[in-house]
Amino acid sequence: MSSQTLDFVNESGISSVEKPRAIPITVAAGDGIGPEIMAAVLSILTAAGAHLDAEFVEVGEQVYLRGNTSGIPKEAWDSIARTRVMLKAPITTPQGGGYKSLNVTMRKTLGLYANVRPCRTYKPVVETQHPDMDVVIVRENEEDLYAGIEHRQTQDVAQCLKLITRRGSERIARYAFEYARKQGRRKVTCMVKDNIMKVTDGLFHKVFDEIAQEYPEIEAKSQIVDFGMANFVHRPSDYDVVLLPNLYGDILSDIAAQMTGSVGLGGSVNIGSGGAIFEAIHGSAPDLPADVANPSGLLLAGVEMLRHLGRGAVAAKVMNAWLSALEDGIHTRDIAGQHTVEHAGTRRFTEAVIERLGCRPEKLTAVDEPTVSAGAEEEPAAIAIEVRSLAREEKVLAGVDVFVDWDGIAPDELAIRLQAAAGTLFELKMITNRGVKVWPNGREETLCTDHWRCRFEADGRKNEDVADLLLKLANSGIEFIKTEHLYRFNGKPGYSLGQGQ
Ligand code: NAD
């Protein structure tokens, strides 16, 4: 690890005595185009007067190839623990199995629960089919299907657990509204699929509605995700801040980035209790030759980092210089089009931005510096989130779903076996197959696999009674492969009713 102070350029007339304190950050130059675009970004930030104390760490391909399956050595973790801020260039994941995703490991280890991607178009200088877009995608970063809890349970069936928590949903919803408030944005749209996933997406939606009440000045809207994404592509100007659970957010944030004109224009922030990582959205682009890559995505991540660190004035200066270079038609290959005046490589584009530090764009909307009263320090844009603690609800056992591996085809036959084995403590109420009710009153047309959900209900039972039921089923040769308890919370069922909607 090496350290370097990215110094204040003194053309502004500020003497070294008046320099703001250097802020320590961790820098990973990455692989492929990473070192080249990182050098470009650091030279722009330095020239703008960011005054950062960069600790360089190595993560990625070479670390993986030395046998570290996470791609992150101890020195990198130690540096992030010290600085709590990382500017990270893309890395290459070596081909073949056995390597853990560095990005997922960092996100989960550091509790970076929010992924924030501002995506806007630069009309008229960068060509895109979607000229009117200026949105911020806020994606929940830790939960949902990304918990990585998967099982193959029968010959035919594998499952992945979708976990949504009230705390995680509240934290990300609050983050989205706080972000909107701080950035002067007017609307937050939440996209979920709670017409189908009533318990999990339903919880995310419910918490969104609750938190929205605390931000009456911000319009809160919710949409079913399939319609929402289709409409987003058609009319992006309908959206301002968009809040999504992890999987939908992963998909929409890539779609939105592409819509701006190039993946090379997208910056991304992963933020949470353990710090923040700022990076470009694209990968290490091993197909690109030297001096071709667009450094803009990492630069915009750097701008977000400056705001996070309370260097909003420098962030505005960098943004305005970058917008000026774009509108002067100095374009890297990925965004070249009819408004291009000069085809620039990475180095030339970087020079063009540096030359324009202090300029304001005329065609594109300039960014204003934050207002700070004389003598005061700028306030960091970091958002602190506190989650409410709610009264515990009364939780009552109402039954159990027993999942059975059975390669028969007649549900009535399975029901007779289950009823004969189960005794009298629980009543068999329903059998479903892939969520479709097949007993009682199933239909012959329903395709059945070897994975049967058998619902037993009874009030006033305990865990010992469930264990007793399972023992009876086991003694009768019924191969159960998992169970899910059915609970009512304050009298309301905490489980889907399983009618196969
Ligand atoms: P990629 O994003 O690297 O490239 C996709 C396409 O976009 C390529 O045609 C590339 O040339 C182009 N492109 C990307 N960045 C560009 C830029 N700044 N300027 C101009 N064009 C640019 O995706 P990929 O090819 O699927 O992945 C390559 C490697 O990157 C893989 O090893 C992958 O695992 C890794 N990756 C890393 C990250 C990360 O570190 N955050 C993210 C995605 C992919």
Coordinates of C-alpha atoms and ligand atoms in Angstrom, one line a residue:
M1 CA 0.0 0.0 0.0
S2 CA 1.3 3.5 -0.8
S3 CA 0.0 6.9 0.2
Q4 CA 0.0 10.2 -1.8
T5 CA -1.5 13.6 -1.1
L6 CA -3.3 14.8 -4.2
D7 CA -2.4 18.4 -3.7
F8 CA -4.3 21.7 -4.1
V9 CA -3.3 23.5 -7.2
N10 CA -2.6 27.0 -6.2
E11 CA -3.9 29.0 -9.2
S12 CA -6.9 30.1 -7.1
G13 CA -4.5 32.1 -5.0
I14 CA -5.1 30.2 -1.8
S15 CA -1.9 29.8 0.1
S16 CA -0.8 26.5 1.5
V17 CA -1.6 27.8 5.0
E18 CA -5.3 28.2 4.0
K19 CA -5.5 24.8 2.3
P20 CA -8.5 22.6 3.5
R21 CA -7.3 19.6 5.4
A22 CA -6.5 16.6 3.2
I23 CA -9.2 13.9 3.5
P24 CA -7.9 10.3 3.5
I25 CA -9.5 8.0 0.9
T26 CA -8.7 4.5 -0.2
V27 CA -7.9 4.1 -3.9
A28 CA -8.0 0.9 -6.0
A29 CA -6.7 1.3 -9.5
G30 CA -8.3 -1.9 -10.7
D31 CA -7.6 -4.0 -13.8
G32 CA -7.9 -3.6 -17.6
I33 CA -8.8 0.1 -18.3
G34 CA -8.9 0.7 -14.5
P35 CA -5.4 2.1 -14.0
E36 CA -5.8 4.4 -17.0
I37 CA -9.2 5.9 -16.0
M38 CA -8.1 6.1 -12.4
A39 CA -5.1 8.2 -13.4
A40 CA -7.3 10.4 -15.5
V41 CA -9.8 11.0 -12.6
L42 CA -7.1 11.6 -10.0
S43 CA -5.4 14.2 -12.2
I44 CA -8.7 16.0 -12.7
L45 CA -9.6 15.9 -9.0
T46 CA -6.1 17.1 -8.1
A47 CA -6.2 19.9 -10.6
A48 CA -9.6 21.0 -9.3
G49 CA -8.2 21.3 -5.7
A50 CA -9.8 18.3 -4.1
H51 CA -6.9 17.9 -1.6
L52 CA -7.3 14.2 -0.9
D53 CA -4.9 11.9 0.9
A54 CA -5.0 8.8 -1.3
E55 CA -4.0 5.4 0.2
F56 CA -3.4 3.1 -2.8
V57 CA -4.4 -0.6 -2.3
E58 CA -4.4 -3.5 -4.7
V59 CA -7.6 -5.5 -5.1
G60 CA -8.8 -7.7 -8.0
E61 CA -7.3 -9.9 -10.6
Q62 CA -3.7 -10.2 -9.3
V63 CA -4.9 -10.7 -5.8
Y64 CA -7.2 -13.5 -6.9
L65 CA -4.5 -15.1 -8.9
R66 CA -2.2 -15.2 -5.8
G67 CA -4.8 -17.5 -4.3
N68 CA -7.0 -15.0 -2.3
T69 CA -10.5 -16.1 -3.4
S70 CA -12.1 -12.8 -2.3
G71 CA -9.7 -10.7 -4.3
I72 CA -9.3 -8.4 -1.3
P73 CA -6.1 -8.5 0.8
K74 CA -6.0 -7.6 4.5
E75 CA -4.3 -4.3 3.8
A76 CA -7.2 -3.2 1.7
W77 CA -9.7 -4.0 4.4
D78 CA -7.5 -2.1 6.9
S79 CA -7.3 0.9 4.7
I80 CA -11.1 1.1 4.2
A81 CA -11.6 0.6 7.9
R82 CA -9.4 3.7 8.4
T83 CA -10.7 6.0 5.6
R84 CA -14.3 4.6 5.3
V85 CA -14.3 5.9 1.7
M86 CA -13.0 4.1 -1.4
L87 CA -12.7 5.2 -5.0
K88 CA -12.5 2.0 -6.9
A89 CA -11.8 1.3 -10.6
P90 CA -13.3 -1.8 -12.2
I91 CA -11.6 -5.1 -11.7
T92 CA -11.4 -8.2 -13.8
T93 CA -12.8 -11.4 -12.3
P94 CA -10.5 -14.3 -13.5
Q95 CA -12.3 -16.9 -15.7
G96 CA -13.3 -20.2 -14.0
G97 CA -14.9 -21.1 -10.7
G98 CA -13.8 -20.6 -7.2
Y99 CA -13.5 -16.7 -7.2
K100 CA -16.0 -14.9 -5.0
S101 CA -17.5 -11.6 -6.4
L102 CA -15.3 -8.9 -4.9
N103 CA -18.1 -6.4 -5.2
V104 CA -20.7 -8.5 -3.4
T105 CA -18.2 -9.4 -0.7
M106 CA -17.3 -5.7 -0.1
R107 CA -21.0 -4.6 -0.1
K108 CA -22.0 -7.3 2.4
T109 CA -19.0 -7.1 4.7
L110 CA -19.2 -3.3 5.0
G111 CA -23.0 -3.2 5.2
L112 CA -23.3 -1.0 2.1
Y113 CA -27.1 -1.2 1.9
A114 CA -27.7 1.4 -0.7
N115 CA -26.6 1.5 -4.3
V116 CA -27.2 4.9 -5.8
R117 CA -26.8 5.6 -9.5
P118 CA -27.6 9.0 -10.9
C119 CA -28.4 8.6 -14.6
R120 CA -29.0 11.6 -16.8
T121 CA -28.8 12.4 -20.5
Y122 CA -26.8 15.3 -21.9
K123 CA -29.1 16.7 -24.5
P124 CA -28.2 17.8 -27.2
V125 CA -24.5 17.0 -27.0
V126 CA -24.5 13.2 -26.4
E127 CA -26.8 11.3 -28.7
T128 CA -29.4 9.1 -27.1
Q129 CA -33.0 8.0 -27.9
H130 CA -34.1 9.2 -24.5
P131 CA -33.2 12.9 -24.4
D132 CA -35.2 13.8 -21.3
M133 CA -33.9 11.8 -18.5
D134 CA -32.5 12.9 -15.1
V135 CA -33.1 10.1 -12.6
V136 CA -31.5 8.6 -9.6
I137 CA -31.9 4.9 -9.1
V138 CA -31.7 3.8 -5.4
R139 CA -31.3 0.1 -5.1
E140 CA -31.5 -1.9 -1.9
N141 CA -28.1 -3.7 -2.0
E142 CA -28.0 -6.5 0.6
E143 CA -31.3 -8.4 0.7
D144 CA -33.9 -10.0 -1.6
L145 CA -32.8 -13.0 -3.7
Y146 CA -29.1 -11.9 -3.3
A147 CA -28.8 -13.5 0.1
G148 CA -27.5 -16.4 -1.9
I149 CA -29.5 -19.0 0.1
E150 CA -30.3 -21.7 -2.5
H151 CA -31.1 -25.3 -2.3
R152 CA -31.8 -28.2 -4.5
Q153 CA -34.5 -30.1 -2.7
T154 CA -35.7 -32.8 -5.0
Q155 CA -34.7 -34.4 -8.3
D156 CA -36.7 -31.8 -10.1
V157 CA -36.8 -28.6 -7.9
A158 CA -34.3 -26.0 -6.8
Q159 CA -35.2 -22.9 -4.8
C160 CA -33.7 -19.5 -3.9
L161 CA -34.9 -17.7 -0.8
K162 CA -36.1 -14.2 -1.2
L163 CA -35.5 -12.3 2.1
I164 CA -37.0 -8.9 2.7
T165 CA -36.7 -7.3 6.2
R166 CA -38.6 -4.5 7.7
R167 CA -35.4 -2.9 8.9
G168 CA -33.7 -3.2 5.5
S169 CA -36.8 -1.8 3.8
E170 CA -37.1 1.1 6.2
R171 CA -33.4 2.0 5.9
I172 CA -33.4 2.1 2.1
A173 CA -36.8 3.9 1.9
R174 CA -35.6 6.5 4.4
Y175 CA -32.3 6.8 2.4
A176 CA -34.3 7.4 -0.8
F177 CA -36.4 10.2 0.8
E178 CA -33.5 11.8 2.6
Y179 CA -31.5 11.8 -0.7
A180 CA -34.4 13.3 -2.5
R181 CA -34.8 16.0 0.2
K182 CA -31.1 16.8 0.2
Q183 CA -30.8 16.9 -3.5
G184 CA -33.9 19.0 -4.1
R185 CA -35.7 16.2 -5.9
R186 CA -39.5 16.1 -5.9
K187 CA -40.7 12.6 -6.4
V188 CA -39.8 9.0 -5.2
T189 CA -41.3 6.1 -7.2
C190 CA -41.2 2.6 -5.6
M191 CA -41.4 -0.4 -7.9
V192 CA -42.4 -3.8 -6.5
K193 CA -44.3 -6.9 -7.6
D194 CA -46.6 -7.1 -4.6
N195 CA -49.6 -8.2 -6.6
I196 CA -47.8 -11.6 -6.7
M197 CA -45.3 -11.5 -3.8
K198 CA -47.7 -10.1 -1.2
V199 CA -45.7 -10.9 1.8
T200 CA -42.1 -9.9 0.7
D201 CA -42.7 -7.2 -1.8
G202 CA -45.8 -6.3 0.1
L203 CA -43.6 -5.5 3.2
F204 CA -41.2 -3.4 1.1
H205 CA -44.2 -1.5 -0.3
K206 CA -45.9 -1.1 3.1
V207 CA -42.8 0.3 4.7
F208 CA -42.3 2.7 1.7
D209 CA -45.9 4.0 2.3
E210 CA -45.2 4.5 6.0
I211 CA -41.9 6.4 5.5
A212 CA -43.4 8.5 2.7
Q213 CA -45.8 10.0 5.3
E214 CA -42.8 11.6 7.0
Y215 CA -41.8 13.5 3.8
P216 CA -45.0 15.3 2.8
E217 CA -43.2 17.7 0.5
I218 CA -42.0 14.8 -1.7
E219 CA -44.4 13.0 -4.0
A220 CA -44.5 9.3 -3.3
K221 CA -45.7 6.9 -6.0
S222 CA -45.7 3.1 -6.4
Q223 CA -45.8 1.0 -9.5
I224 CA -45.9 -2.7 -10.3
V225 CA -42.3 -3.3 -11.5
D226 CA -43.1 -4.8 -14.9
F227 CA -45.3 -1.8 -15.9
G228 CA -42.9 0.5 -14.2
M229 CA -39.8 -0.6 -16.1
A230 CA -41.7 -0.6 -19.4
N231 CA -42.9 2.9 -18.7
F232 CA -39.5 4.0 -17.6
V233 CA -38.0 3.0 -20.9
H234 CA -40.8 4.8 -22.8
R235 CA -41.1 7.9 -20.6
P236 CA -38.1 8.4 -18.4
S237 CA -39.1 12.0 -17.8
D238 CA -41.9 10.6 -15.5
Y239 CA -39.3 9.6 -13.0
D240 CA -37.1 11.4 -10.5
V241 CA -35.8 9.1 -7.7
V242 CA -36.7 5.4 -8.2
L243 CA -36.5 3.0 -5.3
L244 CA -36.3 -0.7 -5.8
P245 CA -35.5 -4.0 -4.0
N246 CA -32.2 -5.6 -5.0
L247 CA -33.0 -7.7 -8.1
Y248 CA -35.3 -5.2 -9.8
G249 CA -32.8 -2.4 -8.9
D250 CA -29.9 -4.4 -10.5
I251 CA -31.9 -4.6 -13.7
L252 CA -33.3 -1.1 -13.9
S253 CA -30.0 0.6 -13.0
D254 CA -28.2 -1.1 -15.9
I255 CA -31.1 -0.2 -18.3
A256 CA -31.1 3.4 -17.1
A257 CA -27.3 3.6 -17.5
Q258 CA -27.5 2.4 -21.1
M259 CA -30.2 4.8 -21.9
T260 CA -27.9 7.8 -21.2
G261 CA -25.9 7.0 -24.3
S262 CA -22.9 4.9 -23.0
V263 CA -22.1 2.7 -20.0
G264 CA -19.0 4.8 -19.9
L265 CA -21.0 7.7 -18.5
G266 CA -22.3 6.0 -15.4
G267 CA -21.1 6.5 -11.8
S268 CA -22.3 4.5 -8.9
V269 CA -22.2 4.8 -5.1
N270 CA -22.4 1.9 -2.6
I271 CA -23.2 3.4 0.8
G272 CA -23.9 2.2 4.3
S273 CA -23.0 1.9 7.9
G274 CA -19.4 0.7 7.1
G275 CA -18.5 3.4 4.7
A276 CA -18.9 4.2 1.0
I277 CA -17.4 2.9 -2.3
F278 CA -17.5 5.1 -5.4
E279 CA -17.0 3.4 -8.7
A280 CA -17.9 3.4 -12.4
I281 CA -20.8 1.2 -13.4
H282 CA -18.9 -0.6 -16.2
G283 CA -16.3 -3.3 -16.0
S284 CA -12.6 -3.4 -16.9
A285 CA -13.3 -3.5 -20.6
P286 CA -10.5 -5.8 -21.6
D287 CA -11.5 -5.5 -25.2
L288 CA -10.4 -1.8 -25.3
P289 CA -6.9 -0.7 -26.5
A290 CA -5.0 1.9 -24.5
D291 CA -6.1 5.5 -24.6
V292 CA -9.7 4.8 -25.8
A293 CA -11.7 4.4 -22.6
N294 CA -14.1 7.1 -21.4
P295 CA -13.1 8.0 -17.8
S296 CA -16.4 9.8 -17.2
G297 CA -18.2 7.1 -15.2
L298 CA -15.4 7.0 -12.7
L299 CA -15.1 10.8 -12.7
L300 CA -18.8 11.2 -11.9
A301 CA -18.3 8.6 -9.1
G302 CA -15.5 10.9 -7.9
V303 CA -17.8 13.9 -8.0
E304 CA -20.3 12.0 -5.8
M305 CA -17.4 11.2 -3.5
L306 CA -16.4 14.8 -3.2
R307 CA -20.0 15.7 -2.3
H308 CA -20.1 12.9 0.3
L309 CA -16.9 14.3 1.8
G310 CA -18.2 17.9 2.0
R311 CA -16.2 19.1 -1.0
G312 CA -19.4 20.2 -2.9
A313 CA -17.7 23.3 -4.3
V314 CA -14.9 21.3 -5.9
A315 CA -17.5 18.7 -7.1
A316 CA -19.4 21.5 -8.9
K317 CA -16.1 22.8 -10.4
V318 CA -15.3 19.4 -11.8
M319 CA -18.8 18.8 -13.1
N320 CA -18.9 22.2 -14.9
A321 CA -15.5 21.5 -16.5
W322 CA -16.6 18.1 -17.6
L323 CA -20.0 19.4 -19.0
S324 CA -18.0 22.2 -20.8
A325 CA -15.7 19.6 -22.5
L326 CA -18.7 17.6 -23.6
E327 CA -20.6 20.5 -25.0
D328 CA -17.4 21.7 -26.8
G329 CA -17.7 18.4 -28.7
I330 CA -14.6 16.8 -27.2
H331 CA -15.8 13.2 -27.1
T332 CA -14.3 9.7 -26.5
R333 CA -15.1 7.1 -29.0
D334 CA -18.1 5.6 -27.2
I335 CA -20.1 8.8 -27.3
A336 CA -18.9 10.2 -30.6
G337 CA -21.7 11.4 -32.9
Q338 CA -23.0 14.3 -34.9
H339 CA -22.0 16.8 -32.2
T340 CA -18.4 15.6 -32.0
V341 CA -15.8 18.2 -32.9
E342 CA -12.8 16.3 -31.7
H343 CA -12.3 12.6 -31.3
A344 CA -10.4 12.3 -28.0
G345 CA -8.6 9.5 -26.4
T346 CA -8.6 9.1 -22.6
R347 CA -5.6 11.4 -22.1
R348 CA -6.8 14.1 -24.4
F349 CA -10.3 14.1 -22.9
T350 CA -8.7 14.4 -19.4
E351 CA -6.6 17.4 -20.5
A352 CA -9.7 19.0 -22.0
V353 CA -11.6 18.7 -18.7
I354 CA -8.6 20.1 -16.8
E355 CA -8.3 23.0 -19.3
R356 CA -12.0 23.9 -18.5
L357 CA -11.8 24.0 -14.7
G358 CA -13.4 27.3 -13.8
C359 CA -15.7 27.3 -16.9
R360 CA -19.4 26.9 -16.8
P361 CA -21.3 25.1 -19.6
E362 CA -23.8 27.1 -21.7
K363 CA -25.9 24.5 -23.5
L364 CA -25.9 21.9 -20.7
T365 CA -27.3 22.9 -17.2
A366 CA -24.4 24.1 -15.0
V367 CA -24.1 22.8 -11.5
D368 CA -24.2 25.4 -8.7
E369 CA -21.8 25.4 -5.8
P370 CA -23.4 24.7 -2.4
T371 CA -24.0 27.9 -0.4
V372 CA -21.9 28.0 2.8
S373 CA -21.8 30.9 5.2
A374 CA -18.5 32.8 5.5
G375 CA -16.0 31.0 7.6
A376 CA -18.1 27.8 7.9
E377 CA -17.1 24.4 6.7
E378 CA -19.2 22.8 4.0
E379 CA -21.6 20.1 5.3
P380 CA -20.8 16.6 4.1
A381 CA -23.6 15.2 2.0
A382 CA -23.4 11.8 3.8
I383 CA -26.9 10.7 4.9
A384 CA -27.3 9.2 8.4
I385 CA -30.2 6.9 8.7
E386 CA -31.9 5.8 11.9
V387 CA -34.4 3.0 11.9
R388 CA -37.4 3.1 14.2
S389 CA -37.9 0.3 16.8
L390 CA -41.4 -0.9 16.7
A391 CA -43.4 -2.7 19.4
R392 CA -43.1 -6.4 19.1
E393 CA -46.2 -8.0 17.6
E394 CA -48.1 -10.9 19.1
K395 CA -46.9 -14.0 17.1
V396 CA -49.1 -17.1 17.2
L397 CA -48.4 -20.5 15.5
A398 CA -51.2 -21.4 13.2
G399 CA -49.8 -24.4 11.5
V400 CA -47.0 -25.7 9.3
D401 CA -46.3 -26.2 5.6
V402 CA -44.5 -29.5 5.2
F403 CA -42.7 -29.8 1.8
V404 CA -42.6 -33.4 0.6
D405 CA -40.5 -35.1 -2.0
W406 CA -42.9 -37.6 -3.7
D407 CA -42.7 -38.9 -7.3
G408 CA -46.4 -39.9 -7.4
I409 CA -48.9 -38.2 -9.7
A410 CA -52.2 -38.4 -7.8
P411 CA -52.6 -35.7 -5.1
D412 CA -55.6 -37.5 -3.6
E413 CA -53.3 -40.5 -2.9
L414 CA -50.8 -38.3 -1.1
A415 CA -53.5 -36.7 0.9
I416 CA -54.8 -40.0 2.1
R417 CA -51.3 -41.0 3.2
L418 CA -50.7 -37.7 5.0
Q419 CA -54.0 -37.8 6.8
A420 CA -53.4 -41.4 7.9
A421 CA -49.9 -40.6 9.2
A422 CA -50.6 -37.2 10.8
G423 CA -52.8 -38.0 13.7
T424 CA -55.3 -35.5 15.2
L425 CA -53.2 -32.5 16.3
F426 CA -53.2 -30.9 12.9
E427 CA -55.6 -30.9 10.1
L428 CA -54.4 -31.2 6.5
K429 CA -56.0 -28.3 4.7
M430 CA -54.4 -28.1 1.3
I431 CA -51.7 -29.5 -1.0
T432 CA -50.1 -27.3 -3.7
N433 CA -47.6 -28.1 -6.4
R434 CA -45.4 -25.2 -7.6
G435 CA -47.9 -22.9 -5.8
V436 CA -51.0 -24.3 -7.5
K437 CA -53.7 -26.0 -5.4
V438 CA -54.0 -29.6 -6.4
W439 CA -55.9 -30.9 -3.3
P440 CA -58.7 -30.7 -2.5
N441 CA -60.5 -30.1 -5.8
G442 CA -57.4 -30.0 -8.0
R443 CA -57.5 -30.2 -11.8
E444 CA -56.0 -33.0 -13.8
E445 CA -54.5 -30.5 -16.3
T446 CA -52.1 -29.1 -13.6
L447 CA -48.5 -30.2 -14.2
C448 CA -47.1 -31.6 -11.0
T449 CA -43.4 -32.0 -10.1
D450 CA -42.0 -34.1 -7.2
H451 CA -42.2 -31.1 -4.8
W452 CA -45.5 -30.9 -2.8
R453 CA -46.4 -28.3 -0.2
C454 CA -48.7 -29.8 2.3
R455 CA -50.4 -27.3 4.6
F456 CA -51.4 -28.5 8.1
E457 CA -53.3 -26.1 10.3
A458 CA -54.3 -25.9 14.0
D459 CA -54.5 -23.3 16.6
G460 CA -52.9 -23.4 20.0
R461 CA -50.1 -25.7 19.0
K462 CA -46.4 -25.5 19.9
N463 CA -43.1 -26.4 18.3
E464 CA -43.1 -29.7 20.1
D465 CA -46.4 -30.5 18.3
V466 CA -44.8 -29.7 14.9
A467 CA -41.9 -32.0 15.8
D468 CA -44.4 -34.7 16.8
L469 CA -46.2 -34.3 13.4
L470 CA -42.8 -34.6 11.5
L471 CA -41.9 -37.7 13.5
K472 CA -45.2 -39.3 12.6
L473 CA -44.7 -38.5 8.9
A474 CA -41.2 -39.8 9.0
N475 CA -42.3 -43.1 10.6
S476 CA -44.8 -43.5 7.8
G477 CA -42.1 -43.2 5.2
I478 CA -43.1 -39.7 4.0
E479 CA -40.0 -37.8 2.9
F480 CA -40.3 -34.3 4.0
I481 CA -37.5 -32.0 2.8
K482 CA -38.4 -28.7 4.5
T483 CA -40.9 -27.0 6.7
E484 CA -42.2 -23.5 7.0
H485 CA -44.1 -22.5 10.1
L486 CA -47.3 -20.5 9.7
Y487 CA -47.6 -17.6 12.1
R488 CA -50.2 -14.9 12.6
F489 CA -48.8 -11.5 13.7
N490 CA -51.3 -9.5 15.7
G491 CA -54.0 -11.7 14.2
K492 CA -52.9 -11.3 10.6
P493 CA -51.5 -14.3 8.6
G494 CA -47.8 -13.8 7.9
Y495 CA -47.9 -16.3 5.0
S496 CA -49.4 -16.4 1.5
L497 CA -52.7 -18.1 1.4
G498 CA -51.4 -20.4 -1.3
Q499 CA -54.3 -20.4 -3.8
G500 CA -51.8 -20.3 -6.6
Q501 CA -52.7 -16.8 -7.7
Ligands
NAD1 P1 -17.6 -4.1 -19.4 O1 -18.4 -3.1 -18.8 O2 -16.1 -4.1 -19.0 O3 -17.6 -3.9 -21.0 C1 -18.9 -3.9 -21.7 C2 -18.7 -3.1 -23.0 O4 -18.7 -1.7 -22.7 C3 -17.4 -3.4 -23.8 O5 -17.7 -3.3 -25.2 C4 -16.5 -2.2 -23.4 O6 -15.6 -1.9 -24.3 C5 -17.5 -1.1 -23.2 N1 -17.0 -0.2 -22.1 C6 -17.0 -0.4 -20.8 N2 -16.4 0.7 -20.2 C7 -16.1 1.6 -21.1 C8 -15.6 2.9 -21.0 N3 -15.2 3.4 -19.8 N4 -15.4 3.5 -22.2 C9 -15.8 3.0 -23.3 N5 -16.3 1.8 -23.5 C10 -16.5 1.1 -22.4 O7 -18.2 -5.5 -19.2 P2 -17.7 -7.0 -19.5 O8 -16.9 -7.0 -20.8 O9 -18.9 -7.9 -19.3 O10 -16.7 -7.3 -18.3 C11 -15.3 -7.2 -18.3 C12 -14.7 -7.5 -17.0 O11 -15.1 -6.5 -16.0 C13 -15.1 -8.9 -16.4 O12 -14.0 -9.5 -15.8 C14 -16.2 -8.5 -15.3 O13 -16.2 -9.5 -14.3 C15 -15.6 -7.2 -14.9 N6 -16.6 -6.3 -14.2 C16 -16.2 -5.6 -13.2 C17 -17.1 -4.7 -12.6 C18 -16.6 -3.9 -11.4 O14 -15.5 -4.0 -11.0 N7 -17.4 -3.1 -10.8 C19 -18.4 -4.4 -13.1 C20 -18.7 -5.2 -14.3 C21 -17.9 -6.1 -14.8

